[in-house]
Structure formats: C-alpha cells, structure tokens
Short mmCIF file of C-alpha atoms and ligand atoms in Angstrom, two decimals:
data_model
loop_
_atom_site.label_atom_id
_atom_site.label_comp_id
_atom_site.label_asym_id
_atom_site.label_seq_id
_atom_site.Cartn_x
_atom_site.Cartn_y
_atom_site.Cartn_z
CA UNK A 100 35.93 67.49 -58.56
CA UNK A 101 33.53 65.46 -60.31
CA UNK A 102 32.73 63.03 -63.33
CA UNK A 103 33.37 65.69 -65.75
CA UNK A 104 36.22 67.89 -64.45
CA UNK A 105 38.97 67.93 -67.04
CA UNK A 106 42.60 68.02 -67.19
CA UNK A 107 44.46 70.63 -69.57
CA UNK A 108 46.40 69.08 -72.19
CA UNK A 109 50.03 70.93 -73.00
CA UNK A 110 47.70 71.97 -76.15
CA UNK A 111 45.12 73.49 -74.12
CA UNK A 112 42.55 71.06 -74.57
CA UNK A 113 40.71 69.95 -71.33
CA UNK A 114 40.18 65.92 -71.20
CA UNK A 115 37.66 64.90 -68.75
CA UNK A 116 39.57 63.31 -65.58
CA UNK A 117 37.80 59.54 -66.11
CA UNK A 118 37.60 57.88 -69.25
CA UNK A 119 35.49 54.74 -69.98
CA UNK A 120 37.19 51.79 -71.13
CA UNK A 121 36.53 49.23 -74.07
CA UNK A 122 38.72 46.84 -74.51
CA UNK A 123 37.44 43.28 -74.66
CA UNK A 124 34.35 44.60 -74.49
CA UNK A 125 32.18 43.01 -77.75
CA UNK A 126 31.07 44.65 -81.07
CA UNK A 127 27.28 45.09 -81.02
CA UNK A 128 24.76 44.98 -78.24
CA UNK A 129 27.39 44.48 -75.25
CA UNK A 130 29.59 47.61 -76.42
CA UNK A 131 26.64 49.62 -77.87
CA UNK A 132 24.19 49.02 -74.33
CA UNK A 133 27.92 49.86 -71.93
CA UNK A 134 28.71 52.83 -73.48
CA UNK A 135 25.52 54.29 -73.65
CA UNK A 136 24.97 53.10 -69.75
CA UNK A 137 28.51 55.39 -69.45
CA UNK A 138 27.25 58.27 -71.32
CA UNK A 139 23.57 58.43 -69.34
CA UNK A 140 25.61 58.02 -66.02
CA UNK A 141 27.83 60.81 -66.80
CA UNK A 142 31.08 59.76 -68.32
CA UNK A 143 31.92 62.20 -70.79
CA UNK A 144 35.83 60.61 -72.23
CA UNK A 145 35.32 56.80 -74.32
CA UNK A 146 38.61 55.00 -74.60
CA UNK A 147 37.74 52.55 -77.78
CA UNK A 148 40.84 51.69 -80.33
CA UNK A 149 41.01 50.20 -83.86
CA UNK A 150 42.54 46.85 -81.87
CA UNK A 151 39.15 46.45 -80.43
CA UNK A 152 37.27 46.06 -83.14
CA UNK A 153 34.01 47.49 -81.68
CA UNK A 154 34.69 51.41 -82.81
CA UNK A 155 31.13 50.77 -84.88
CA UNK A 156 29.59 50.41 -82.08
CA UNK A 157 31.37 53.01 -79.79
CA UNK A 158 30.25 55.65 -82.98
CA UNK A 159 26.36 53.92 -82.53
CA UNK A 160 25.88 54.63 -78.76
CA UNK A 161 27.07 58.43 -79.10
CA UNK A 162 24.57 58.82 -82.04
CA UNK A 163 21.97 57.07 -79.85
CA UNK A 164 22.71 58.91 -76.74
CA UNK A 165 21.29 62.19 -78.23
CA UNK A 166 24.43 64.10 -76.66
CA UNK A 167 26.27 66.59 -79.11
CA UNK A 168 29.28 65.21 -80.62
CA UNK A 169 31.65 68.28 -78.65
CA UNK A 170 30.57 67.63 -75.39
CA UNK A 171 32.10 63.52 -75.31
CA UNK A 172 36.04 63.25 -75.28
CA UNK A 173 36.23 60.26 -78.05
CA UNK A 174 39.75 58.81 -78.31
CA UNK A 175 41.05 55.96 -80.76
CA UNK A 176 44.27 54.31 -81.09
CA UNK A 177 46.01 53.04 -84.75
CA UNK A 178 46.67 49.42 -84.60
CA UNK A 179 49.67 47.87 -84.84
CA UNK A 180 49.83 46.51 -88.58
CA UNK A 181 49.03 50.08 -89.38
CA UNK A 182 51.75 52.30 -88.71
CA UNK A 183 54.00 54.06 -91.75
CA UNK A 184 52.52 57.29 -93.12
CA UNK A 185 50.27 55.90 -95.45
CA UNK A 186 48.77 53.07 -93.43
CA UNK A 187 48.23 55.45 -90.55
CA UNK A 188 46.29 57.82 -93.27
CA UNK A 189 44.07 55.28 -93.79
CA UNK A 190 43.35 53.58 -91.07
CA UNK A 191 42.63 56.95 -89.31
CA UNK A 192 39.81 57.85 -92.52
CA UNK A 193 38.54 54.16 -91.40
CA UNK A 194 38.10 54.68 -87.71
CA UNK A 195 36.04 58.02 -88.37
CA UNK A 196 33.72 56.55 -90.50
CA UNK A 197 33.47 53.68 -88.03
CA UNK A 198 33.07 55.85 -85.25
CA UNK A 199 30.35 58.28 -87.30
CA UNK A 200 32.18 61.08 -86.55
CA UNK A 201 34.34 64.08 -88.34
CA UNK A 202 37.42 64.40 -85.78
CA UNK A 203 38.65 62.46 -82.63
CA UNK A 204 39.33 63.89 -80.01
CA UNK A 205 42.39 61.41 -79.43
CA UNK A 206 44.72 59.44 -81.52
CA UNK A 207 47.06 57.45 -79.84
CA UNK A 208 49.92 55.06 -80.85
CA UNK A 209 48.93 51.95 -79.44
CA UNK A 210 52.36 50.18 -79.46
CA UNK A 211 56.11 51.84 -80.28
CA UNK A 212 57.38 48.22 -81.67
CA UNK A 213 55.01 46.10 -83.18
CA UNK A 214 56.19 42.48 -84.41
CA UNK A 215 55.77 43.23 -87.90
CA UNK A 216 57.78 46.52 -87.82
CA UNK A 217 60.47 45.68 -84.66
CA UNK A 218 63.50 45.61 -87.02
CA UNK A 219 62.66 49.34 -88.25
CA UNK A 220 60.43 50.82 -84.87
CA UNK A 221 62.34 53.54 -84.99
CA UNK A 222 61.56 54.75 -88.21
CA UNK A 223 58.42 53.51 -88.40
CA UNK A 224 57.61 55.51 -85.51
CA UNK A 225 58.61 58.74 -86.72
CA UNK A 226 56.84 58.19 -90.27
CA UNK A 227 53.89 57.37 -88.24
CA UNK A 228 54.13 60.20 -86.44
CA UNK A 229 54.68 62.46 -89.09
CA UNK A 230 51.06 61.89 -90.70
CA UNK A 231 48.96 62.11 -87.50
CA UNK A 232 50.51 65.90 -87.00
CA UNK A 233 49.80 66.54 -90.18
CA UNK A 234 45.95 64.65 -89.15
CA UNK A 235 46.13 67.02 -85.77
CA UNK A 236 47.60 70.50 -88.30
CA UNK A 237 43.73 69.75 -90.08
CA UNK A 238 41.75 69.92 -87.63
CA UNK A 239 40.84 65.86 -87.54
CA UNK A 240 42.58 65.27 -84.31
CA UNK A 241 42.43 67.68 -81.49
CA UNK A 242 45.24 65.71 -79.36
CA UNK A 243 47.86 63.58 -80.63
CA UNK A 244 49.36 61.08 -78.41
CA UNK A 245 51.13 57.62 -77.64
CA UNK A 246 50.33 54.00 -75.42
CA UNK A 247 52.31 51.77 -74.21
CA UNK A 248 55.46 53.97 -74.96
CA UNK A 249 58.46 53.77 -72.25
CA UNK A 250 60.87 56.14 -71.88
CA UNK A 251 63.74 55.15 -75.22
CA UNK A 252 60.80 55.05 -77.37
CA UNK A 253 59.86 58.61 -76.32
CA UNK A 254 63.43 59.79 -76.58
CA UNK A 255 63.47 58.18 -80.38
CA UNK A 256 60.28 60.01 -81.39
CA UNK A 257 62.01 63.41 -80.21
CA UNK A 258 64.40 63.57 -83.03
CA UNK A 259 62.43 63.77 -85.53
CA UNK A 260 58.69 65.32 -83.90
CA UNK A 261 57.42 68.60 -84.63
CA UNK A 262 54.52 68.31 -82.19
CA UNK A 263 55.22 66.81 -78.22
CA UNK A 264 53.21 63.83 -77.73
CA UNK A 265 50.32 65.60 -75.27
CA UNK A 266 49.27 61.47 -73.71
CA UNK A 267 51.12 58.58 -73.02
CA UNK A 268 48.79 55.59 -72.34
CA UNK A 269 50.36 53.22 -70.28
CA UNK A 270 49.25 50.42 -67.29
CA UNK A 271 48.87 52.20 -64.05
CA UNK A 272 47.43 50.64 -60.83
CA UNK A 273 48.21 50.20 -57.17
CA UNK A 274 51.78 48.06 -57.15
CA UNK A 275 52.72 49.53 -61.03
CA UNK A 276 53.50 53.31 -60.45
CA UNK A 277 56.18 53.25 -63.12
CA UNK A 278 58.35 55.56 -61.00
CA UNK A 279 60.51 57.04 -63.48
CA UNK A 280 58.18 56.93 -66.33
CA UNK A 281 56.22 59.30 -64.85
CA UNK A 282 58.86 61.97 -64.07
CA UNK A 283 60.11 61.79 -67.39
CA UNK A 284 56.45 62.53 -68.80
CA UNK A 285 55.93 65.73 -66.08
CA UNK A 286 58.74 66.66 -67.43
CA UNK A 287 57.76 67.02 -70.72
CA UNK A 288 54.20 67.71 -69.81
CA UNK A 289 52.77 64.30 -71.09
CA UNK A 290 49.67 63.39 -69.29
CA UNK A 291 49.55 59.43 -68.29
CA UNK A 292 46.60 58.00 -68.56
CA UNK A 293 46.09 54.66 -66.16
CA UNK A 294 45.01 51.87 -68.38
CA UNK A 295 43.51 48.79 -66.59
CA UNK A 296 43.22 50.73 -63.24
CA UNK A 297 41.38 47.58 -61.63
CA UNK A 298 44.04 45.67 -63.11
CA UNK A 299 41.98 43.83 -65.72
CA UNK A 300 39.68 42.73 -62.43
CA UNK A 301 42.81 41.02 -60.68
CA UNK A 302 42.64 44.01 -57.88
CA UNK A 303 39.75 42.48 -56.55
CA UNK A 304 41.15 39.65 -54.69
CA UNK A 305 44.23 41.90 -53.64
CA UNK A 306 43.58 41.74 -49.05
CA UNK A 307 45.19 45.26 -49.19
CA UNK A 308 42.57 47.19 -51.44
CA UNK A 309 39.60 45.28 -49.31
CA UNK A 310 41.48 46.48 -46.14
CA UNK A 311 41.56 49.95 -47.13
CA UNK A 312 38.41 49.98 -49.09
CA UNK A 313 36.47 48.92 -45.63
CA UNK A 314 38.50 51.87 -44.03
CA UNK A 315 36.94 54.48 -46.24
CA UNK A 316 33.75 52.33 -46.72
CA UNK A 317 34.08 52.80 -50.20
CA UNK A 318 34.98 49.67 -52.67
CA UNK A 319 37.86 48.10 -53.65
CA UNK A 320 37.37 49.75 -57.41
CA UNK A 321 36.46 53.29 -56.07
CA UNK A 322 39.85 53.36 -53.85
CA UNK A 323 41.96 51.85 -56.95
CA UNK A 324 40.34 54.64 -59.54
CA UNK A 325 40.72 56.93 -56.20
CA UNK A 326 44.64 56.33 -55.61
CA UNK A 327 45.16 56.77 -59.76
CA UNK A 328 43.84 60.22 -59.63
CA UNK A 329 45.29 61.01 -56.40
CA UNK A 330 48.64 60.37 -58.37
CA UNK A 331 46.93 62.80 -61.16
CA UNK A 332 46.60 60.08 -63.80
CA UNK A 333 43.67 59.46 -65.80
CA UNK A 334 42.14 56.25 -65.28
CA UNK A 335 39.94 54.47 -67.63
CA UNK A 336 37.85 52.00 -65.88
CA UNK A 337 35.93 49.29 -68.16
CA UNK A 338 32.66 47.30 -66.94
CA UNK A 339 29.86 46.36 -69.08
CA UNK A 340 27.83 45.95 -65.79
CA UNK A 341 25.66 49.28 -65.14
CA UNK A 342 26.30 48.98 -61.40
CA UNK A 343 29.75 48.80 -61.64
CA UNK A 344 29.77 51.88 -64.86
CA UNK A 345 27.87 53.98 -62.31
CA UNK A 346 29.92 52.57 -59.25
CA UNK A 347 33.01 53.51 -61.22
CA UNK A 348 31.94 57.33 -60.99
CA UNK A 349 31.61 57.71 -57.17
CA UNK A 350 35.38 58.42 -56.48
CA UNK A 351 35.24 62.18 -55.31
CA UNK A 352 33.60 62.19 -52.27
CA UNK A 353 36.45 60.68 -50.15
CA UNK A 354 40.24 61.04 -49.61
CA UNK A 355 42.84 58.44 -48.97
CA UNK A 356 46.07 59.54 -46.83
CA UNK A 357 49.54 59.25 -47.48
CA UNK A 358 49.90 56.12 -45.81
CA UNK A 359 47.09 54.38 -48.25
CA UNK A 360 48.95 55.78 -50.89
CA UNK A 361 52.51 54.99 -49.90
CA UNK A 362 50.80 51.32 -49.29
CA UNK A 363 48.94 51.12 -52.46
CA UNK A 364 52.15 52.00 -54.22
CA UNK A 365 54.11 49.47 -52.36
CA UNK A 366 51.93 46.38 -53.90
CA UNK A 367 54.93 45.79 -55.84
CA UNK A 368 53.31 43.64 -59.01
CA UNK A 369 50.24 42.37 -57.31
CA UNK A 370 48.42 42.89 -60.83
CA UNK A 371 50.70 42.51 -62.71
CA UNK A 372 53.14 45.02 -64.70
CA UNK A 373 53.48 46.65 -67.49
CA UNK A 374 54.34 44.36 -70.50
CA UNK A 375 57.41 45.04 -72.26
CA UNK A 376 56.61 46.58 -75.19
CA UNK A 377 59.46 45.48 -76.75
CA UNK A 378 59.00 41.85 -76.86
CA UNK A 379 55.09 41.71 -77.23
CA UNK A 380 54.13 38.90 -79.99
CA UNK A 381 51.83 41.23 -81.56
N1 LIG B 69 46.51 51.08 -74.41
C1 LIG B 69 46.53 49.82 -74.07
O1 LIG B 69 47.38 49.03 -74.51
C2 LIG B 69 45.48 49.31 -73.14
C3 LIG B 69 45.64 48.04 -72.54
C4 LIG B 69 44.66 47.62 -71.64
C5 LIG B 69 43.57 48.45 -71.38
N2 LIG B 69 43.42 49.66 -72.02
C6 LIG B 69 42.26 50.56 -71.74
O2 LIG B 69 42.00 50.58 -70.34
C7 LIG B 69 40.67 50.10 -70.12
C8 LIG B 69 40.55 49.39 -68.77
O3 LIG B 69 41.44 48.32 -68.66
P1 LIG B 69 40.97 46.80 -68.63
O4 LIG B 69 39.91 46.61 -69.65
O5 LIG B 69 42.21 46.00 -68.70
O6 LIG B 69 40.35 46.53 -67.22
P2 LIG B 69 40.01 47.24 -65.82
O7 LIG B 69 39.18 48.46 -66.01
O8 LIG B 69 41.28 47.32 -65.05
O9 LIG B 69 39.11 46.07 -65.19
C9 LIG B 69 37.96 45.62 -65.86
C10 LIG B 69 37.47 44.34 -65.19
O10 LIG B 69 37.03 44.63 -63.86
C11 LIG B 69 35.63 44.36 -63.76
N3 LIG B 69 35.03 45.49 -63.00
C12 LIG B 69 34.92 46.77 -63.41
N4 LIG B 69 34.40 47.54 -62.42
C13 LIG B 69 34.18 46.72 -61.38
C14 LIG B 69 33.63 46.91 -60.10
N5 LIG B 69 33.25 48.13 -59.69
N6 LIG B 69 33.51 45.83 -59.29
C15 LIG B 69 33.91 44.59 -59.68
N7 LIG B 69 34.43 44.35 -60.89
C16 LIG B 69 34.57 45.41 -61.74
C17 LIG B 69 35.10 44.27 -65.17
O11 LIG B 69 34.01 43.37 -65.23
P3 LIG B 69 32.68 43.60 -66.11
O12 LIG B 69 33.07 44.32 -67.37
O13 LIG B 69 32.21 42.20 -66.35
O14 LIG B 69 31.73 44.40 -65.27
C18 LIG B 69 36.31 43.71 -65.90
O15 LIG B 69 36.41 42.31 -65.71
C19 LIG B 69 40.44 49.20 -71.32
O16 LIG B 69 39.09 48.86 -71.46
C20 LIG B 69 41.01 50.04 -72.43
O17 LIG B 69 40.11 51.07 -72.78
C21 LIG B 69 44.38 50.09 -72.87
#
C-alpha cells in the first residue's frame, strides 16, 4: 500500500486511500503553498469545500503543480445556505470556476439539516439531491456523496434517490468509531471517510497515542492516520507545515495489532465526538 493506492467506489471509481485536508486552512499563500507541498509529496485526493472559502486557491496550486487534472482526486462539498435544486446548481457552476476545473471528482453534502432549512431537511435533502445526480448523469461529478450524515438522514434520502450515496464524510478518530454508523454504510457500500483523523490536533496530548506511537516508533499522527485505515476509512489529514504534510504520508510501513486497535477504539471521546448534526447553529 502506498500514498496513492485507491479504494473502489460502489461506482467503480478508485479514490486514493489519503486525502489532504483544508479546512481552516487560509485563502491565498497558506492554502496555495500546503497544497502544492501535498501534491509534490505525493498526495494525490484534496478535501477543500465551498464552507472553506479557499477553493480559489485549492484550483491555483493544481494549475501550478504542473500535474494533469485526471491524475488528482479533487472533492468539494455544497454549503449549507445552498441546498434546494437550484441553489445547489449554482453553487456547484461556482465552485468549478473557483477551482479552475471542468468536473470534480467529489461532491458532497456537507450537512443533512442546516439551520436555515431544519424545519424542511427532509425535503430539502432530496431536492438537493436530485440536481447533483442529474450534475453526476453529465459527466460534472464523477462521485456523488454526503458529510456529516447519520444514519435517519441516510434512511430519508433513500425514498426518494435514484443514485446510492457512494461517501459519507463523517468524524472518525481513535475514541469516535461510530459503531453502528459504519455497519449501516458497509451495508450499503458507502465508503466513510475519517474527517479530523488527528482530531483537529487534540490527539496529540492523548498519553495513549504517545504510548503506542513509541511502541511502533512511529508518531502519534502516523499511528492515528494508521488505526483509520486499519478500520478501512479514508482519512484526510490537514497541516500547512511541510514536515508534518510529508510526515502525514509515512503510514504504510508498519502495523498495529489488535490490541492497539481494540485500545485506540476504546478512547471513548478523548477528541471529542461527532457533533450532532441536528442541532448545529449553522
Ligand atoms: N465534512 C466536515 O464537516 C469536516 C469537518 C472537519 C474536517 N473536515 C476535513 O477533514 C480535514 C482534517 O480535519 P481537521 O482540519 O479538523 O484536523 P486534523 O487533520 O484532525 O488535525 C489538524 C491539526 O493537527 C496539526 N497537525 C497535522 N499533522 C500533524 C503532525 N504530524 N504533528 C503535529 N501536528 C499535526 C495541524 O497543524 P498545522 O496545520 O499547523 O501543521 C492542525 O492543527 C479538514 O481539513 C477537512 O478537509 C471535514
């Protein structure tokens, strides 16, 4: 396994194993100088989203890396004063030309109940849903997928979906397994992808991970990103540091055992857990 071995979306299309994260990472030089670091280190999958307001930037590093456009897994996600059919239509046409590029590779849902449309999510949701297959049916989007979704909000999108969600983007890191989340997505072949995997940096002060880290002699970040593919989710690390992007990468040259995992699992909430989507204030 490396950097740029893929998983197979229920589609058929592969999606490189580690993606590299964005979020609160600033427009301009910060975003622009991380991703390309990402890209000349090997990452192959950007994780960027209309919420993070640096997508400009995200589209100016893959220019500037010289790689072609097909060989870097770009996804995006539609923010949450955006969804209806309309709104999604055009906010999707706005994130391509902000990102410089003809198709994603990834649109996601970011949230199923936004404030603005919690008294109608339901429908909202499936109206949404309605224009990015149509988006994926043309060719713009080559996966179409959801974030932050639990299991009702899946179940409510089923009525009314032609197309399966193929990703469900939700927080995934040692103590936040999200047990039954998970077999409900294997069952219906939705790949989880492990959003803050270092637990927005709290993992780092967690005596566990530094106890098993010095075990492998490997770091606390390479064991987290380690245990989250281990449990075949797709993690999506963000640094703007270059150590720490290229750091990030060397998590296939070691193994942890069942009883790191079993522990790692066990750190019941240490970084937190995933918010309810239902009561966000956004
Ligand atoms: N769909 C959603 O709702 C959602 C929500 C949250 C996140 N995400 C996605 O998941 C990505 C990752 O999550 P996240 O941004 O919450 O954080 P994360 O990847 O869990 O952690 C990032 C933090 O850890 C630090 N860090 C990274 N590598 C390190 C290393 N090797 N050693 C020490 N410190 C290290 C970073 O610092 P520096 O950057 O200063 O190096 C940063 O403070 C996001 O960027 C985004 O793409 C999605």
């Amino acid at each position: 396994m490396s950097l740029t071995s893929t998983y197979l979306l229920s589609n058929g299309v592969k999606i490189p194993q580690v993606g590299f994260g964005t979020w609160q990472t600033p427009a301009g030089d910060v975003a622009e100088k991380s991703v390309l670091e990402a890209l000349k280190v090997g990452y192959r999958h950007i994780d960027t989203a209309q919420g993070y307001k640096n997508e400009e930037s995200v589209g100016n590093a893959i220019k500037k890396s010289g790689l072609k456009r097909e060989d870097i897994f770009l996804t995006t996600k539609l923010w949450n004063e955006s969804h209806g059919y309309e709104a999604t239509k055009k906010a999707f046409a706005e994130s391509l030309v902000k990102l410089q590029t003809e198709y994603v590779d990834l649109f996601l849902i970011h949230w199923p109940n936004p404030v603005t449309f919690r008294d109608d999510w339901e429908k909202t949701n499936a109206e949404t849903w309605r224009a990015m297959e149509e988006l994926y049916q043309e060719g713009k989007i080559k996966a179409i997928g959801v974030s932050n979704f639990m299991i009702h909000h899946l179940e409510a999108l089923e009525k009314t979906a032609k197309i399966w969600p193929m990703v469900n983007q939700v927080f995934l890191a040692p103590g936040e397994v999200q047990h039954d989340l998970g077999v409900y997505c294997a069952a219906h072949q939705i790949l989880l992808e492990a959003y803050s995997p270092l637990g927005t940096g709290k993992i780092f002060s967690v005596p566990e991970m530094k106890t098993i880290a010095e075990k492998h002699q490997k770091t606390i970040a390479q064991v987290a990103l380690r245990w989250s593919l281990q449990h075949k989710f797709l993690p999506l690390p963000k640094s703007v540091t270059p150590s720490r992007i290229k750091e990030n990468t060397e998590i296939f040259d070691f193994e942890l055992d069942k009883e790191d995992m079993r522990l790692l699992d066990s750190l019941d909430g240490v970084v937190g857990k995933q918010k309810d989507p239902d009561t966000t204030n956004f």
